PDB file of C-alpha atoms in Angstrom:
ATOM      1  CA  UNK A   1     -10.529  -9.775  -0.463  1.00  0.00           C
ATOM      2  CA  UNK A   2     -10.032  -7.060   2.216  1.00  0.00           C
ATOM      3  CA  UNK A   3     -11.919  -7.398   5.698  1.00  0.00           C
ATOM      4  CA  UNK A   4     -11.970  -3.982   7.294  1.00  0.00           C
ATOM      5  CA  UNK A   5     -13.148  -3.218  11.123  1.00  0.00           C
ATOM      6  CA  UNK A   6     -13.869  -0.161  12.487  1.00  0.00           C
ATOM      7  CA  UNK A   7     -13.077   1.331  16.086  1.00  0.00           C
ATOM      8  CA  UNK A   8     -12.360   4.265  18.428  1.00  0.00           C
ATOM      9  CA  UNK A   9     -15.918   5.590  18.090  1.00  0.00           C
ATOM     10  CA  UNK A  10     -17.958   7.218  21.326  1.00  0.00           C
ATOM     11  CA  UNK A  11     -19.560  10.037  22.455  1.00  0.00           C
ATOM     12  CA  UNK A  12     -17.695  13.471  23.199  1.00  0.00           C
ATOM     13  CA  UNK A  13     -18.247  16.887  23.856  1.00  0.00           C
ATOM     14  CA  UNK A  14     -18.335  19.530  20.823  1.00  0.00           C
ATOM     15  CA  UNK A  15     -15.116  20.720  20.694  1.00  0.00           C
ATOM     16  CA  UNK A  16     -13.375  17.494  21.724  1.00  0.00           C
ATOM     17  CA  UNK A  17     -11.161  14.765  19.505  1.00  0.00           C
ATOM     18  CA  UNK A  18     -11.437  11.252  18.434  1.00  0.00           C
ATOM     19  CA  UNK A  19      -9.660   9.107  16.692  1.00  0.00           C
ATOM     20  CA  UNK A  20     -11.053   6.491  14.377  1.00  0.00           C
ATOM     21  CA  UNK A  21      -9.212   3.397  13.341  1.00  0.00           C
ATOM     22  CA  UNK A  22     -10.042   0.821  10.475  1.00  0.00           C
ATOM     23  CA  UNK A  23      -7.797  -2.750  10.364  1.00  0.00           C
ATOM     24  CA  UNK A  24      -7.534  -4.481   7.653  1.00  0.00           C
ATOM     25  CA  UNK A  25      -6.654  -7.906   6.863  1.00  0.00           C
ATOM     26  CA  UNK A  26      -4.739  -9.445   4.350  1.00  0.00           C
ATOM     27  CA  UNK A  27      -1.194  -8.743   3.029  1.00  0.00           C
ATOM     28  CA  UNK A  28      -1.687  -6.152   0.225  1.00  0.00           C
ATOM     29  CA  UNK A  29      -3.043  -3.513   1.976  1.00  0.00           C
ATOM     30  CA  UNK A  30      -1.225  -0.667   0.489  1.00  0.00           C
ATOM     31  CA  UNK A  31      -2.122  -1.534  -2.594  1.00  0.00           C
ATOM     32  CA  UNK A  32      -5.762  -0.129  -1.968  1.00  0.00           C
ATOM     33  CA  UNK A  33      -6.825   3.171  -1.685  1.00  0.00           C
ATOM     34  CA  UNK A  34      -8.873   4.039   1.474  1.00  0.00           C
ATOM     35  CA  UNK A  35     -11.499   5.871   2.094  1.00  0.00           C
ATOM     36  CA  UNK A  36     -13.585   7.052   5.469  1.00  0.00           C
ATOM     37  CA  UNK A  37     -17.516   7.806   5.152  1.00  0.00           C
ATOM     38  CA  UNK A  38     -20.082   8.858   7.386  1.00  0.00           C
ATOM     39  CA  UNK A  39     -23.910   8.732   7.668  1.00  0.00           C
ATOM     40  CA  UNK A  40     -25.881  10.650   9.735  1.00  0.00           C
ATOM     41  CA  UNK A  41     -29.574   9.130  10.151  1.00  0.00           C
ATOM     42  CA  UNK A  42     -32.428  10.100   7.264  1.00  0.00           C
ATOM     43  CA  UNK A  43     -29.126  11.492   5.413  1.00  0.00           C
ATOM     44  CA  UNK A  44     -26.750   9.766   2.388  1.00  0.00           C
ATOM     45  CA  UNK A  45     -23.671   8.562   2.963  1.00  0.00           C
ATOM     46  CA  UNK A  46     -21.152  10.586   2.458  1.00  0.00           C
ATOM     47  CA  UNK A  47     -17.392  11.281   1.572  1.00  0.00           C
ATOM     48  CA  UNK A  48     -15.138  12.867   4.735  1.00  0.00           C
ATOM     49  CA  UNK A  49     -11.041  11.803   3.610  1.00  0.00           C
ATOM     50  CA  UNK A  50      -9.267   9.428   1.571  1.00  0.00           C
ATOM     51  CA  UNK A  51      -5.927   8.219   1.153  1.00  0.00           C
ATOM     52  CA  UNK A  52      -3.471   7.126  -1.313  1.00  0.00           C
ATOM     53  CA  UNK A  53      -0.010   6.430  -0.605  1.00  0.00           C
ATOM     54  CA  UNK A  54       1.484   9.714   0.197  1.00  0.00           C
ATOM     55  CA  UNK A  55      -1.863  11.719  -1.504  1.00  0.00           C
ATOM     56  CA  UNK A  56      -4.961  12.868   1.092  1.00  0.00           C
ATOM     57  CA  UNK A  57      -8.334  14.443  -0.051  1.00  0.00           C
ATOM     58  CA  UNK A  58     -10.769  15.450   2.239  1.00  0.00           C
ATOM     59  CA  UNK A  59     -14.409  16.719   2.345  1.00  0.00           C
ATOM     60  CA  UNK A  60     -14.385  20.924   2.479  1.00  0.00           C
ATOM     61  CA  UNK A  61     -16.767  20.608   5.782  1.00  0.00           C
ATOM     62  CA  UNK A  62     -14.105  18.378   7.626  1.00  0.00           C
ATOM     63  CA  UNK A  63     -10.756  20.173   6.131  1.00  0.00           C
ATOM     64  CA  UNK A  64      -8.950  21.431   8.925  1.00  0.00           C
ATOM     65  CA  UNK A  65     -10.405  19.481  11.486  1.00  0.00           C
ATOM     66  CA  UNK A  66     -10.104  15.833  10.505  1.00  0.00           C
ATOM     67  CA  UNK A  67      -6.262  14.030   9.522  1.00  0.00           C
ATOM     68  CA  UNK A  68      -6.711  10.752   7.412  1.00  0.00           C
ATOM     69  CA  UNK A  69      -3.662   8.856   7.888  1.00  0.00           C
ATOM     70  CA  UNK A  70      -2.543   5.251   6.957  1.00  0.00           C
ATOM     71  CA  UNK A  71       0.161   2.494   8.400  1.00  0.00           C
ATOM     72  CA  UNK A  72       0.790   0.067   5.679  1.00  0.00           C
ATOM     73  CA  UNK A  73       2.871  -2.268   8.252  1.00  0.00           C
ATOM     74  CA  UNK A  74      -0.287  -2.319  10.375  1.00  0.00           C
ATOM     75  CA  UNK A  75      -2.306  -3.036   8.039  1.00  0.00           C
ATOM     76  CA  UNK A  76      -4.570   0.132   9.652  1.00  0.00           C
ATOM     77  CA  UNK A  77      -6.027   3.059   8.304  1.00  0.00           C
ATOM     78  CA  UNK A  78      -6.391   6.446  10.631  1.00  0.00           C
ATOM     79  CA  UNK A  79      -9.011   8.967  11.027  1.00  0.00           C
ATOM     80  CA  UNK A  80      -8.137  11.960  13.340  1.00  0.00           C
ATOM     81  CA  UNK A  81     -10.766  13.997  14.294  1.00  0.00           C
ATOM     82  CA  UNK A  82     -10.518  17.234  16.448  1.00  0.00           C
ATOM     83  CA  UNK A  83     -12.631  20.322  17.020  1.00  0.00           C
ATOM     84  CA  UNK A  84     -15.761  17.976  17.247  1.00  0.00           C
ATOM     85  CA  UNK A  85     -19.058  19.590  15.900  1.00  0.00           C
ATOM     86  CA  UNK A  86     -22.986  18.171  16.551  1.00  0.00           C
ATOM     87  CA  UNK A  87     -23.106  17.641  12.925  1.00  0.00           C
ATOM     88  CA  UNK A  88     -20.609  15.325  12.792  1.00  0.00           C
ATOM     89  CA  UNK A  89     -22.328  13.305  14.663  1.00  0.00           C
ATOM     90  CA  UNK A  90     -22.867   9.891  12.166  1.00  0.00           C
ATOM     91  CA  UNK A  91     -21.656   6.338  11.694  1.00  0.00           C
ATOM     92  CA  UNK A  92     -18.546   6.351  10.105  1.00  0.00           C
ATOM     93  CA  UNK A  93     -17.042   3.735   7.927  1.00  0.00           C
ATOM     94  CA  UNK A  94     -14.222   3.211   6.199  1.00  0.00           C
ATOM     95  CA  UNK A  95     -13.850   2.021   2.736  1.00  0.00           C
ATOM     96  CA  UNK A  96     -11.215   0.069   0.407  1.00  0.00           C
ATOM     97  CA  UNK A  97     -10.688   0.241  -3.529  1.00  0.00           C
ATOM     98  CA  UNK A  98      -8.273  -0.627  -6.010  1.00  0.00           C
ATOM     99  CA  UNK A  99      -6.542   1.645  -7.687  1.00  0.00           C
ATOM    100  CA  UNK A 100      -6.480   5.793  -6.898  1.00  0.00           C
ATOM    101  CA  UNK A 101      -8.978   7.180  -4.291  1.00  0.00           C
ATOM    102  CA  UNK A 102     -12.309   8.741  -5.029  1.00  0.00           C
ATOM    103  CA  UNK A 103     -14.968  10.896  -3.488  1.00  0.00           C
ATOM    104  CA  UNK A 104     -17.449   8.375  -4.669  1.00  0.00           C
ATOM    105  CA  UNK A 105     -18.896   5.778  -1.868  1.00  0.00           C
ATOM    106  CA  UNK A 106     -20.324   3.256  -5.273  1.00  0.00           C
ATOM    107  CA  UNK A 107     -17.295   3.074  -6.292  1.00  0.00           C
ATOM    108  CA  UNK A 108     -15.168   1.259  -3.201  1.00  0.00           C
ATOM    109  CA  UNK A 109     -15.660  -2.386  -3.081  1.00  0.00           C
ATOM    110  CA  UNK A 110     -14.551  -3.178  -0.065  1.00  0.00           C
ATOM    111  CA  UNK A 111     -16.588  -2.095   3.853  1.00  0.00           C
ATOM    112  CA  UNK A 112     -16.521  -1.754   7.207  1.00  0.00           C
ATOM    113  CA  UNK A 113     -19.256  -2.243  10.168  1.00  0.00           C
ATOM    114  CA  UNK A 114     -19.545   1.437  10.750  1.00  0.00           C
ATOM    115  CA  UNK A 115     -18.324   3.159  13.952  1.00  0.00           C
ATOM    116  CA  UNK A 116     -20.780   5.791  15.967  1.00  0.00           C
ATOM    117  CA  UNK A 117     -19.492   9.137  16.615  1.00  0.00           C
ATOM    118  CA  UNK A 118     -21.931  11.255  18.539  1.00  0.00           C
ATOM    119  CA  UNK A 119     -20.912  14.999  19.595  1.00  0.00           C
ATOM    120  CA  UNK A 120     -22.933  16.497  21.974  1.00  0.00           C
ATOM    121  CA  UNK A 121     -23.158  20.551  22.188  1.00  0.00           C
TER     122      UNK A 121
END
């Protein structure tokens, strides 16, 4: 079992940086692969970075922008997020799953409580 809790979400200006966090409990946290999401409201949830040890993927609308990034002695996964834009204004959540990441949000077993982000223009 892996308890995940997100943070670091607010409101900022388009243009402007946040930085998400996600801890998780338990001991074998780099074990899992780890994911962030994000759903905007009357949209699907969607993919934005994941994480392996040492391997990143990220969504093409957020490549550039956003850094996923992972401390296995924390126990905490990262999401970096500069040069804000309106539409990435959504909940974000991050996600846990054995074995290697994947773009699909079915296929993580493991949630968050979601974090708003809201950029204003």
């Amino acid at each position: 079992q892996v308890q995940l809790v997100e943070s670091g979400g607010g409101l900022v200006q388009a243009g402007g940086s946040l930085r998400l966090s996600c801890a998780a409990s338990g001991r074998t946290f780099n074990n899992y692969a780890m994911g962030w999401f994000r759903q905007a409201p009357g949209k699907e949830r969607e993919f934005v970075a994941a994480i392996t040890t040492g391997t990143t993927t990220y969504a093409g609308s957020v490549k550039g922008r956003f850094t996923i990034s992972r401390d296995n002695t924390k126990n905490t996964l990262y999401l970096q997020m500069d040069s804000l834009k309106p539409e990435d204004t959504a909940v974000y959540y991050c996600a846990a799953k054995t074995g290697w990441y994947t773009v699909y949000a079915n296929t993580y077993n493991y949630w968050g409580q979601g974090t708003q982000v809201t950029v204003s223009s």
